[in-house]
Amino acid sequence: MPIAPEELHRFLTGVHPYDTLDEGDIDGLVPQFVQRRLPAGTDIYHVGEPLDGLYLIHSGQVEIRDDNDVTVSLLGPRNSFGERGLARDGLAATSARTVDDTLLFLLPVYAFRALIAESPAARRFFDRSRAPRPQKNDLAHSRVETLMAADPLTLAPSATVRQAAALMAERHASSVCITEGAVLKGILTIRDVSGKVVGGGLAFDTPVTQIMSADPVTLPPSAIGSDVLHMMMERNIGHVPVAEAGKLVGIVTQTDLTRFQAVSSAGLVSEIARATSAEQMAEVTARIPQLLLQLVAAGNRHEVVTRLITDITDTVTRRLLALGEAKFGPAPVPYLWLACGSQGRQEQTGVSDQDNCLFIDNAASDDDMAYFAQLAQFVCAGLDRAGYFLCPGDMMATNPQWCVRVGTWRQYFTRWITKPDPMAQMLASVMFDLRPIGGTKSLYEDLQAETLEAASKNSIFVSHMIANSLKHTPPLGLLRGFATIRSGEHKNTLDLKHNGVVPVVDLARVYALQGRLREVNTRARLDAAVAAGKLSGSGGQDLLDAYDLIAETRLEHQAEQVRRGGTPDNYLAPSSLSDFERSHLRDAFVVIKSLQSALGHGRGMLG
């Protein structure tokens, strides 16, 4: 027997987003629903088939399977399905089959289109992409390429100070870049001229190469404005050249940043850069949770929030390295301090441990190695005092295994790639997220390129990395679509880190490996994977939308904990979410599981 219109009306008033409609609108919607009673085991539709419309479960249970015939979700009463395909091209993105005798309500395509066109609440509910955030006119939302002067003054290395000063006076500029062709060799500022030439009594015919700052720090055009401000405050400089592929393309000065002041995060960076002890830094980093709350409350995207928070960690690390060298003396040979984990990926939130290592020049003697062991102990202990607790897995430079010469690192990577046992997979996963923090970057650049090439060519290693990336699974289950933690301190919650963010991090790392992509940040890896053809445009956009939703849900959860006076963590109770939020979060987990299934079946190009 079909359900009477009155009963269908009552049912819809208890299901979001229909519960937001006026009584008259629901009355108009009721006769458009088509009722379908299906016995257990009935195929409703298959992947790639045109969808008849949006399905809503009244009773029974429906199994959603991906195109590898792997179950990605089990849905019960009051759940909708089919909206993902309808939002894309009208073709089913998954397959659906009844598990029990099931009563479905089908809203035909034309009626579904009319509903989302006329109802903002319905449109918001069924749109699984991330809603655009308001554009903000601040450094955290401004790329360097929009801030820089694209035609910086340049002179050849053979020029004199007199020529440089005359050019800066003529053009009312405060600096000139010294270039050889398009390659940046140094930078000369008005302060250099006044301090080193006028104050130092040098002749104006002195070559610019004698007083310029050689090999100055640079940023790429893709950096954000806050990167410039943080670099200026940490290094006490007023000019940052912008370079791409080693070639000068612009410059940003303090004047350029006058209208763009990211006060809060930049203020913390400035304080840390002047700190003389880890204890002083701890007083500053204690304000990070409040910063997180302010950034989230202001509507900043998750990748902006985590980038700004990671910038602070980077500054703490570099300041500790400087204090360490002041205490123990200059480094006897070149070295490079690198971060891995969330700091390496620039994805730190309100709760972070430390993951780091040291690359040391091959010329280091045993006595030199003792120096670096001291330095590592000093920096890691300082990070711990500053709130970045010691890594439970001992993935730190204080571990002699991770404080070694470059040659030993090369042997590590070679062994992990040629003999990919479970431990090697775990270590390789961590080390593929390395990012230089302080020291001589060239110690890692060649090794990174060599490792990516060798790893991507080894099909056995890639297969092991794929298998390793599938160990963290989204928390999908029967109860309202979620499988919560069953016992312990965090019972009945979702781990948004290990079962939400980490599965996407692992997928992105594999795509980067397959494409030999140097990006380390997860979102940047996904964008690059799409551009390189390692992930289809539609599959990539679905995964980006899913990742954005989970990452922002995690940050909003942490911000709410801070607001309530608590300590931020990664454990979210689904009961704290609305039907709208639960539905979208569940769908995000379904997308991730589908991409995992595709990768596991050798189909990274999920459409």
Coordinates of C-alpha atoms in Angstrom, one line a residue:
M1 CA 0.0 0.0 0.0
P2 CA 1.3 3.5 -0.9
I3 CA 1.9 6.0 1.9
A4 CA -0.9 8.5 2.2
P5 CA -0.1 12.2 1.3
E6 CA -0.7 13.2 4.9
E7 CA 1.8 10.7 6.2
L8 CA 4.4 11.7 3.6
H9 CA 3.9 15.3 4.6
R10 CA 4.5 14.5 8.3
F11 CA 7.6 12.5 7.3
L12 CA 9.1 15.3 5.3
T13 CA 8.6 17.8 8.2
G14 CA 11.1 15.7 10.2
V15 CA 13.8 15.5 7.5
H16 CA 16.2 18.3 6.7
P17 CA 16.1 20.4 4.5
Y18 CA 12.3 19.9 3.9
D19 CA 11.7 20.9 7.5
T20 CA 12.8 24.4 6.6
L21 CA 10.0 24.8 3.9
D22 CA 6.7 26.5 4.4
E23 CA 3.7 24.2 4.8
G24 CA 2.4 25.3 1.4
D25 CA 5.7 24.4 -0.2
I26 CA 5.7 21.0 1.3
D27 CA 2.1 20.5 0.1
G28 CA 3.3 21.3 -3.4
L29 CA 6.2 18.9 -3.1
V30 CA 4.4 15.9 -1.8
P31 CA 2.6 14.9 -5.0
Q32 CA 5.8 15.1 -7.0
F33 CA 7.5 12.3 -5.0
V34 CA 7.2 8.9 -6.6
Q35 CA 7.0 5.9 -4.1
R36 CA 9.0 2.8 -4.8
R37 CA 8.7 -0.4 -2.7
L38 CA 11.7 -2.6 -3.4
P39 CA 12.6 -6.0 -2.0
A40 CA 16.0 -6.8 -0.5
G41 CA 18.7 -7.2 -3.0
T42 CA 17.3 -4.9 -5.7
D43 CA 19.7 -2.8 -7.7
I44 CA 18.4 0.8 -7.7
Y45 CA 21.0 2.1 -10.2
H46 CA 24.6 1.5 -11.2
V47 CA 27.6 3.7 -11.6
G48 CA 27.4 5.8 -14.8
E49 CA 23.7 5.4 -15.3
P50 CA 21.4 8.5 -15.7
L51 CA 19.7 9.2 -12.4
D52 CA 16.0 9.4 -12.3
G53 CA 16.2 11.9 -9.4
L54 CA 16.9 12.2 -5.7
Y55 CA 16.2 9.3 -3.5
L56 CA 14.9 9.5 0.1
I57 CA 14.7 6.4 2.4
H58 CA 11.4 6.1 4.3
S59 CA 12.1 2.6 5.7
G60 CA 14.7 -0.2 5.1
Q61 CA 18.3 0.1 4.3
V62 CA 20.4 0.9 1.1
E63 CA 24.0 -0.1 0.4
I64 CA 26.1 2.4 -1.6
R65 CA 29.0 0.8 -3.5
D66 CA 31.7 2.4 -5.6
D67 CA 32.7 1.5 -9.1
N68 CA 35.0 -1.2 -7.8
D69 CA 31.9 -2.8 -6.1
V70 CA 33.2 -1.9 -2.6
T71 CA 30.7 -0.8 0.0
V72 CA 31.3 2.8 1.0
S73 CA 28.1 3.5 3.0
L74 CA 25.0 1.9 4.4
L75 CA 22.0 4.3 4.6
G76 CA 18.9 4.1 6.7
P77 CA 15.6 6.0 7.1
R78 CA 15.7 9.8 6.5
N79 CA 18.9 9.6 4.4
S80 CA 19.1 10.9 0.8
F81 CA 21.3 9.6 -1.9
G82 CA 22.0 10.4 -5.6
E83 CA 22.6 14.1 -5.0
R84 CA 26.4 13.8 -5.8
G85 CA 25.7 12.6 -9.3
L86 CA 22.9 15.1 -9.8
A87 CA 25.2 18.0 -8.8
R88 CA 27.8 16.9 -11.4
D89 CA 26.5 15.6 -14.7
G90 CA 23.3 13.7 -13.8
L91 CA 25.0 10.3 -13.9
A92 CA 25.3 8.1 -10.9
A93 CA 28.7 8.4 -9.1
T94 CA 28.1 5.2 -7.2
S95 CA 25.8 2.1 -7.3
A96 CA 22.9 1.6 -4.9
R97 CA 21.2 -1.6 -3.8
T98 CA 18.6 -2.4 -1.2
V99 CA 19.7 -4.5 1.8
D100 CA 16.3 -5.0 3.3
D101 CA 12.8 -4.5 2.0
T102 CA 12.8 -0.8 1.4
L103 CA 10.4 2.1 0.8
L104 CA 11.9 4.9 -1.2
F105 CA 10.6 8.3 -2.2
L106 CA 12.0 9.5 -5.5
L107 CA 12.0 13.2 -6.3
P108 CA 12.3 13.4 -10.1
V109 CA 15.2 15.4 -11.6
Y110 CA 13.0 18.3 -12.7
A111 CA 11.4 18.6 -9.3
F112 CA 14.9 18.4 -7.6
R113 CA 16.2 21.1 -9.8
A114 CA 13.3 23.3 -9.0
L115 CA 13.6 22.7 -5.3
I116 CA 17.3 23.7 -5.1
A117 CA 16.6 26.7 -7.4
E118 CA 13.8 28.0 -5.1
S119 CA 15.0 27.0 -1.7
P120 CA 18.3 28.4 -0.4
A121 CA 18.3 25.9 2.5
A122 CA 17.9 23.0 0.1
R123 CA 20.5 24.4 -2.3
R124 CA 23.0 24.6 0.6
F125 CA 22.1 21.2 1.9
F126 CA 22.6 19.3 -1.4
D127 CA 25.6 21.2 -2.5
R128 CA 28.6 19.1 -1.3
S129 CA 31.2 21.6 -2.5
R130 CA 32.7 24.0 0.0
A131 CA 30.9 27.3 0.1
P132 CA 33.1 30.2 -0.9
R133 CA 34.4 32.3 2.0
P134 CA 34.1 36.1 1.9
Q135 CA 37.2 37.6 0.3
K136 CA 39.3 39.4 2.8
N137 CA 41.6 42.3 2.1
D138 CA 44.4 41.0 4.3
L139 CA 47.8 39.4 4.0
A140 CA 46.5 35.9 4.8
H141 CA 44.4 36.1 1.7
S142 CA 46.8 37.9 -0.7
R143 CA 49.3 36.1 -2.8
V144 CA 52.7 37.7 -3.1
E145 CA 52.3 38.1 -6.9
T146 CA 49.5 40.6 -6.2
L147 CA 51.6 42.6 -3.7
M148 CA 55.0 42.7 -5.4
A149 CA 56.4 45.3 -7.8
A150 CA 56.9 43.4 -11.0
D151 CA 59.7 45.6 -12.3
P152 CA 62.3 45.9 -9.6
L153 CA 65.3 48.0 -10.2
T154 CA 68.3 45.9 -11.3
L155 CA 72.0 46.5 -11.9
A156 CA 74.8 44.2 -13.0
P157 CA 77.4 43.0 -10.5
S158 CA 80.0 45.2 -12.2
A159 CA 78.1 48.4 -11.2
T160 CA 79.4 50.8 -8.6
V161 CA 77.8 52.1 -5.4
R162 CA 77.6 55.6 -7.1
Q163 CA 75.5 54.1 -10.0
A164 CA 73.3 52.3 -7.6
A165 CA 72.7 55.3 -5.4
A166 CA 71.9 57.5 -8.5
L167 CA 69.5 54.9 -9.8
M168 CA 67.6 54.6 -6.5
A169 CA 67.4 58.4 -6.2
E170 CA 66.2 58.8 -9.7
R171 CA 63.5 56.2 -9.3
H172 CA 62.6 57.1 -5.6
A173 CA 63.4 53.5 -4.6
S174 CA 64.9 52.2 -1.5
S175 CA 66.7 49.1 -3.0
V176 CA 68.2 47.7 -6.2
C177 CA 68.6 44.1 -7.1
I178 CA 71.9 42.9 -8.4
T179 CA 71.4 40.4 -11.2
E180 CA 73.3 38.4 -13.7
G181 CA 70.9 37.9 -16.6
A182 CA 67.7 37.1 -14.8
V183 CA 69.4 35.4 -11.9
L184 CA 69.4 37.2 -8.6
K185 CA 72.9 37.6 -7.0
G186 CA 72.2 40.1 -4.3
I187 CA 70.3 43.1 -3.1
L188 CA 71.6 46.6 -2.2
T189 CA 69.5 49.0 0.0
I190 CA 69.6 52.7 1.0
R191 CA 70.5 51.4 4.5
D192 CA 73.6 49.6 3.0
V193 CA 74.7 52.7 1.3
S194 CA 74.3 54.9 4.4
G195 CA 75.7 52.4 6.9
K196 CA 78.5 50.7 4.9
V197 CA 79.6 53.5 2.5
V198 CA 78.9 56.8 4.2
G199 CA 79.2 55.5 7.7
G200 CA 82.1 53.2 6.9
G201 CA 84.1 55.7 4.8
L202 CA 84.1 53.6 1.6
A203 CA 84.5 55.2 -1.8
F204 CA 81.5 55.7 -4.0
D205 CA 83.3 53.8 -6.7
T206 CA 83.2 50.7 -4.5
P207 CA 81.7 47.7 -6.5
V208 CA 78.2 46.9 -5.4
T209 CA 79.3 43.3 -4.8
Q210 CA 81.3 44.4 -1.8
I211 CA 78.4 45.9 0.2
M212 CA 75.3 44.1 -1.2
S213 CA 73.6 41.3 0.7
A214 CA 74.6 38.3 -1.4
D215 CA 72.1 35.4 -2.0
P216 CA 69.3 37.1 -0.2
V217 CA 66.3 35.1 1.0
T218 CA 63.4 35.0 -1.5
L219 CA 59.8 33.9 -1.8
P220 CA 57.9 32.5 -4.8
P221 CA 55.0 34.4 -6.4
S222 CA 52.6 31.8 -4.9
A223 CA 53.5 32.6 -1.3
I224 CA 51.1 34.6 0.7
G225 CA 51.5 38.1 2.1
S226 CA 51.9 36.9 5.6
D227 CA 55.0 35.0 4.5
V228 CA 56.6 38.3 3.5
L229 CA 55.7 40.0 6.8
H230 CA 56.9 37.1 8.9
M231 CA 60.2 36.9 7.0
M232 CA 60.7 40.6 7.4
M233 CA 60.0 40.6 11.1
E234 CA 62.1 37.5 11.8
R235 CA 65.1 38.6 9.8
N236 CA 64.8 42.4 10.4
I237 CA 64.8 43.2 6.7
G238 CA 62.6 45.6 4.7
H239 CA 62.8 44.1 1.2
V240 CA 62.0 40.6 0.0
P241 CA 62.8 39.7 -3.6
V242 CA 60.4 37.4 -5.4
A243 CA 61.9 34.6 -7.5
E244 CA 60.6 31.8 -9.5
A245 CA 62.8 29.0 -10.8
G246 CA 65.8 31.0 -9.6
K247 CA 64.9 34.1 -11.7
L248 CA 63.9 37.4 -10.2
V249 CA 60.3 38.4 -11.0
G250 CA 59.5 41.1 -8.4
I251 CA 60.1 42.6 -5.0
V252 CA 58.0 43.4 -2.0
T253 CA 58.9 46.1 0.5
Q254 CA 57.5 47.2 3.8
T255 CA 55.7 50.0 2.0
D256 CA 53.9 47.4 0.0
L257 CA 52.6 45.9 3.1
T258 CA 51.2 49.1 4.7
R259 CA 47.6 48.2 3.8
F260 CA 48.1 44.6 4.6
Q261 CA 48.8 44.0 8.2
A262 CA 48.2 40.5 9.6
V263 CA 48.7 41.8 13.1
S264 CA 48.0 38.8 15.2
S265 CA 50.1 36.1 13.7
A266 CA 52.8 38.5 12.6
G267 CA 53.0 39.9 16.2
L268 CA 53.7 36.4 17.6
V269 CA 56.4 35.9 15.0
S270 CA 58.0 39.2 15.9
E271 CA 58.0 38.4 19.6
I272 CA 59.5 35.0 19.0
A273 CA 62.2 36.3 16.7
R274 CA 63.4 38.6 19.6
A275 CA 63.1 36.0 22.4
T276 CA 66.2 35.0 24.2
S277 CA 65.0 31.7 25.7
A278 CA 62.5 28.9 25.2
E279 CA 60.6 30.1 28.2
Q280 CA 60.0 33.4 26.6
M281 CA 58.8 31.7 23.5
A282 CA 56.5 29.5 25.5
E283 CA 54.8 32.7 26.8
V284 CA 54.1 33.6 23.2
T285 CA 53.1 30.2 21.9
A286 CA 50.6 29.9 24.7
R287 CA 48.5 32.4 22.8
I288 CA 48.3 30.1 19.7
P289 CA 44.9 28.6 20.7
Q290 CA 43.4 32.1 21.0
L291 CA 44.9 32.9 17.6
L292 CA 43.3 29.8 16.2
L293 CA 39.9 30.9 17.7
Q294 CA 40.2 34.4 16.2
L295 CA 41.3 33.1 12.7
V296 CA 38.5 30.5 12.6
A297 CA 35.9 33.0 13.8
A298 CA 37.0 35.4 11.1
G299 CA 36.1 32.9 8.5
N300 CA 39.6 32.1 7.3
R301 CA 40.0 28.9 5.2
H302 CA 41.6 26.0 6.9
E303 CA 44.7 26.1 4.8
V304 CA 45.3 29.7 5.8
V305 CA 44.8 29.0 9.5
T306 CA 47.2 26.1 9.5
R307 CA 49.8 27.9 7.4
L308 CA 49.9 30.9 9.8
I309 CA 50.1 28.6 12.9
T310 CA 52.9 26.6 11.2
D311 CA 54.8 29.8 10.4
I312 CA 55.0 30.4 14.2
T313 CA 56.4 26.9 14.7
D314 CA 59.0 27.5 12.0
T315 CA 60.0 30.8 13.7
V316 CA 60.4 29.1 17.0
T317 CA 62.6 26.4 15.4
R318 CA 64.8 28.9 13.7
R319 CA 65.2 31.1 16.8
L320 CA 66.2 28.0 18.8
L321 CA 68.7 27.1 16.2
A322 CA 70.2 30.6 16.4
L323 CA 70.3 30.5 20.2
G324 CA 71.9 27.0 20.0
E325 CA 74.6 28.3 17.7
A326 CA 75.2 31.3 20.1
K327 CA 75.6 28.8 23.0
F328 CA 77.7 26.1 21.3
G329 CA 79.4 28.1 18.7
P330 CA 79.0 28.3 14.9
A331 CA 78.2 25.0 13.1
P332 CA 81.5 23.3 12.1
V333 CA 80.0 22.2 8.7
P334 CA 76.8 23.0 6.8
Y335 CA 73.6 21.5 8.1
L336 CA 69.9 21.6 7.5
W337 CA 67.1 21.2 10.0
L338 CA 63.9 19.8 8.5
A339 CA 60.4 19.3 9.7
C340 CA 58.2 16.4 8.8
G341 CA 54.6 15.5 9.8
S342 CA 52.1 18.3 10.0
Q343 CA 54.8 21.0 10.4
G344 CA 56.5 19.7 7.2
R345 CA 53.2 19.9 5.4
Q346 CA 52.4 23.4 6.9
E347 CA 49.2 21.9 8.4
Q348 CA 49.5 22.4 12.1
T349 CA 46.4 23.1 14.2
G350 CA 45.9 23.8 17.9
V351 CA 47.5 20.6 19.0
S352 CA 50.9 19.5 17.7
D353 CA 53.9 17.4 18.6
Q354 CA 57.3 17.8 17.0
D355 CA 58.7 15.7 14.1
N356 CA 62.1 16.8 12.8
C357 CA 65.5 15.6 11.7
L358 CA 69.0 16.9 10.8
F359 CA 70.9 16.6 7.5
I360 CA 74.6 17.1 8.0
D361 CA 77.3 17.7 5.4
N362 CA 79.3 14.6 4.6
A363 CA 82.5 16.4 5.6
A364 CA 81.5 16.3 9.3
S365 CA 83.9 14.5 11.6
D366 CA 82.9 12.5 14.6
D367 CA 83.6 15.5 16.8
D368 CA 81.4 17.6 14.5
M369 CA 78.6 15.0 15.0
A370 CA 78.8 15.5 18.7
Y371 CA 78.2 19.2 18.2
F372 CA 75.0 18.5 16.2
A373 CA 73.8 16.0 18.8
Q374 CA 74.1 18.9 21.4
L375 CA 72.3 21.3 19.1
A376 CA 69.5 18.8 18.4
Q377 CA 69.0 18.2 22.2
F378 CA 68.9 22.0 22.8
V379 CA 66.4 22.7 20.0
C380 CA 64.0 19.7 20.7
A381 CA 64.0 20.5 24.4
G382 CA 63.3 24.1 23.6
L383 CA 60.4 23.1 21.3
D384 CA 59.0 20.9 24.1
R385 CA 59.2 23.8 26.6
A386 CA 57.5 26.0 24.0
G387 CA 54.5 23.6 23.8
Y388 CA 55.5 21.3 21.0
F389 CA 55.6 18.0 22.9
L390 CA 58.1 15.4 22.2
C391 CA 57.2 12.9 19.4
P392 CA 55.9 9.6 21.0
G393 CA 57.5 7.7 18.1
D394 CA 60.9 9.5 18.7
M395 CA 60.9 11.0 15.2
M396 CA 63.2 13.8 16.2
A397 CA 66.7 15.0 15.6
T398 CA 67.6 13.9 19.1
N399 CA 67.4 10.3 17.9
P400 CA 70.8 9.5 16.5
Q401 CA 69.1 7.7 13.6
W402 CA 67.7 11.0 12.4
C403 CA 70.8 13.2 13.0
V404 CA 73.2 11.9 10.4
R405 CA 75.2 12.9 7.3
V406 CA 73.6 13.4 4.0
G407 CA 75.2 10.2 2.7
T408 CA 73.5 8.2 5.4
W409 CA 70.2 9.8 4.5
R410 CA 70.7 8.7 0.9
Q411 CA 71.4 5.2 2.1
Y412 CA 68.2 5.3 4.2
F413 CA 66.0 6.3 1.2
T414 CA 67.7 3.8 -1.1
R415 CA 67.1 1.0 1.4
W416 CA 63.5 1.9 2.1
I417 CA 62.7 2.0 -1.6
T418 CA 64.5 -1.2 -2.6
K419 CA 63.3 -3.2 0.5
P420 CA 59.9 -1.7 1.3
D421 CA 59.0 -3.7 4.5
P422 CA 56.2 -2.3 6.8
M423 CA 58.7 -0.2 8.8
A424 CA 60.3 1.2 5.7
Q425 CA 56.8 2.2 4.4
M426 CA 56.1 4.0 7.6
L427 CA 59.4 5.8 7.6
A428 CA 59.2 6.7 3.9
S429 CA 55.7 8.1 4.5
V430 CA 57.1 10.4 7.1
M431 CA 60.2 11.4 5.2
F432 CA 58.3 12.3 2.0
D433 CA 56.8 15.1 4.0
L434 CA 60.1 16.8 4.8
R435 CA 60.4 20.6 4.5
P436 CA 63.6 22.6 5.1
I437 CA 63.3 25.0 8.1
G438 CA 66.8 26.3 8.8
G439 CA 70.3 25.8 7.4
T440 CA 71.7 25.0 4.0
K441 CA 68.7 24.0 1.8
S442 CA 71.0 22.5 -1.0
L443 CA 71.8 19.6 1.3
Y444 CA 68.3 18.3 0.6
E445 CA 67.2 19.5 -2.8
D446 CA 69.2 17.0 -4.9
L447 CA 68.3 14.1 -2.6
Q448 CA 64.6 15.0 -2.8
A449 CA 64.6 14.9 -6.6
E450 CA 66.6 11.7 -6.7
T451 CA 64.4 10.0 -4.2
L452 CA 61.1 10.9 -6.0
E453 CA 62.5 9.7 -9.3
A454 CA 63.8 6.4 -7.8
A455 CA 60.7 5.8 -5.8
S456 CA 58.2 6.5 -8.6
K457 CA 60.1 4.0 -10.9
N458 CA 59.9 1.2 -8.4
S459 CA 56.5 -0.4 -8.9
I460 CA 56.9 -2.7 -5.8
F461 CA 57.6 0.3 -3.6
V462 CA 54.7 2.3 -5.0
S463 CA 52.4 -0.7 -4.4
H464 CA 53.6 -0.9 -0.8
M465 CA 53.0 2.8 -0.3
I466 CA 49.5 2.5 -1.7
A467 CA 48.8 -0.4 0.6
N468 CA 50.2 1.7 3.5
S469 CA 48.0 4.7 2.5
L470 CA 44.8 2.6 2.9
K471 CA 45.4 1.7 6.5
H472 CA 43.6 4.7 7.8
T473 CA 39.9 4.4 6.8
P474 CA 37.1 6.9 7.1
P475 CA 34.7 6.2 10.1
L476 CA 31.7 5.0 8.1
G477 CA 29.3 2.6 9.8
L478 CA 25.6 1.8 10.3
L479 CA 24.6 4.3 13.0
R480 CA 23.7 7.5 11.1
G481 CA 26.6 6.7 8.7
F482 CA 29.4 6.8 11.3
A483 CA 31.6 4.3 13.1
T484 CA 32.6 6.0 16.3
I485 CA 35.3 5.0 18.8
R486 CA 33.9 2.2 20.9
S487 CA 35.7 2.5 24.2
G488 CA 38.1 4.5 26.2
E489 CA 38.4 8.2 26.9
H490 CA 37.1 9.2 23.5
K491 CA 34.2 6.7 23.3
N492 CA 31.4 7.6 20.9
T493 CA 33.5 10.2 19.0
L494 CA 35.1 10.5 15.6
D495 CA 38.8 10.9 15.3
L496 CA 38.9 13.7 12.7
K497 CA 42.7 13.5 12.4
H498 CA 43.5 9.8 12.0
N499 CA 40.2 8.8 10.3
G500 CA 39.4 12.1 8.6
V501 CA 42.4 14.2 7.6
V502 CA 45.1 11.5 7.5
P503 CA 43.4 9.3 4.8
V504 CA 43.5 12.4 2.5
V505 CA 47.1 13.2 3.5
D506 CA 48.0 9.6 2.6
L507 CA 46.2 9.7 -0.7
A508 CA 47.9 13.0 -1.7
R509 CA 51.3 11.6 -0.8
V510 CA 50.8 8.7 -3.1
Y511 CA 49.7 10.9 -6.0
A512 CA 52.7 13.1 -5.4
L513 CA 55.0 10.0 -5.5
Q514 CA 53.4 8.8 -8.7
G515 CA 53.8 12.2 -10.3
R516 CA 57.2 13.0 -8.9
L517 CA 55.6 16.1 -7.5
R518 CA 57.8 18.2 -5.0
E519 CA 54.8 19.8 -3.2
V520 CA 54.5 18.8 0.4
N521 CA 51.3 20.5 1.5
T522 CA 48.3 18.2 1.1
R523 CA 46.1 20.6 -0.8
A524 CA 49.0 21.7 -3.0
R525 CA 49.7 18.0 -3.8
L526 CA 46.1 17.4 -4.8
D527 CA 46.0 20.5 -7.1
A528 CA 49.3 19.4 -8.6
A529 CA 48.1 15.8 -9.0
V530 CA 45.1 17.0 -11.1
A531 CA 47.4 19.2 -13.2
A532 CA 49.8 16.3 -13.8
G533 CA 47.0 14.0 -14.7
K534 CA 47.5 11.7 -11.7
L535 CA 43.9 12.4 -10.5
S536 CA 41.0 13.3 -12.7
G537 CA 39.5 16.8 -12.5
S538 CA 36.2 15.6 -11.1
G539 CA 37.7 13.1 -8.7
G540 CA 40.2 15.7 -7.6
Q541 CA 37.5 18.3 -7.0
D542 CA 35.4 15.8 -5.0
L543 CA 38.4 14.9 -2.9
L544 CA 39.4 18.6 -2.3
D545 CA 35.8 19.4 -1.3
A546 CA 35.8 16.4 1.1
Y547 CA 39.2 17.4 2.6
D548 CA 38.2 21.0 3.0
L549 CA 35.0 20.0 4.8
I550 CA 36.7 17.6 7.2
A551 CA 39.7 20.0 7.9
E552 CA 37.4 22.9 8.6
T553 CA 35.1 20.8 10.8
R554 CA 38.2 19.8 12.8
L555 CA 39.3 23.4 13.2
E556 CA 35.8 24.6 14.1
H557 CA 35.7 21.9 16.7
Q558 CA 39.0 22.9 18.2
A559 CA 38.0 26.6 18.1
E560 CA 34.8 25.8 20.0
Q561 CA 36.9 23.9 22.6
V562 CA 39.1 27.0 23.1
R563 CA 36.1 29.2 23.3
R564 CA 34.8 27.1 26.2
G565 CA 38.1 27.3 28.0
G566 CA 39.2 23.7 27.1
T567 CA 42.2 22.2 25.3
P568 CA 41.8 21.6 21.6
D569 CA 41.8 18.0 20.4
N570 CA 40.7 16.0 17.4
Y571 CA 37.7 14.0 18.8
L572 CA 34.3 15.1 17.7
A573 CA 31.0 13.7 19.0
P574 CA 28.6 13.3 16.0
S575 CA 25.7 14.1 18.4
S576 CA 27.0 17.7 18.5
L577 CA 26.3 18.1 14.8
S578 CA 23.1 19.0 13.0
D579 CA 21.5 16.7 10.5
F580 CA 22.9 19.0 7.8
E581 CA 26.5 18.7 9.2
R582 CA 26.2 15.0 9.7
S583 CA 25.0 14.5 6.2
H584 CA 27.8 16.5 4.6
L585 CA 30.5 14.9 6.8
R586 CA 29.2 11.5 6.0
D587 CA 29.3 12.2 2.3
A588 CA 32.9 13.6 2.6
F589 CA 33.9 10.3 4.2
V590 CA 32.2 8.4 1.3
V591 CA 34.2 10.4 -1.2
I592 CA 37.5 9.5 0.6
K593 CA 36.6 5.8 0.8
S594 CA 35.7 5.8 -2.9
L595 CA 39.1 7.3 -3.8
Q596 CA 40.9 4.8 -1.5
S597 CA 39.1 2.0 -3.3
A598 CA 40.0 3.4 -6.7
L599 CA 43.7 3.7 -5.7
G600 CA 43.7 0.2 -4.2
H601 CA 42.3 -1.2 -7.5
G602 CA 44.9 0.7 -9.5
R603 CA 42.6 3.5 -10.6
G604 CA 43.9 6.7 -9.2
M605 CA 42.1 8.5 -12.1
L606 CA 38.7 8.2 -10.5
G607 CA 36.2 10.3 -12.5

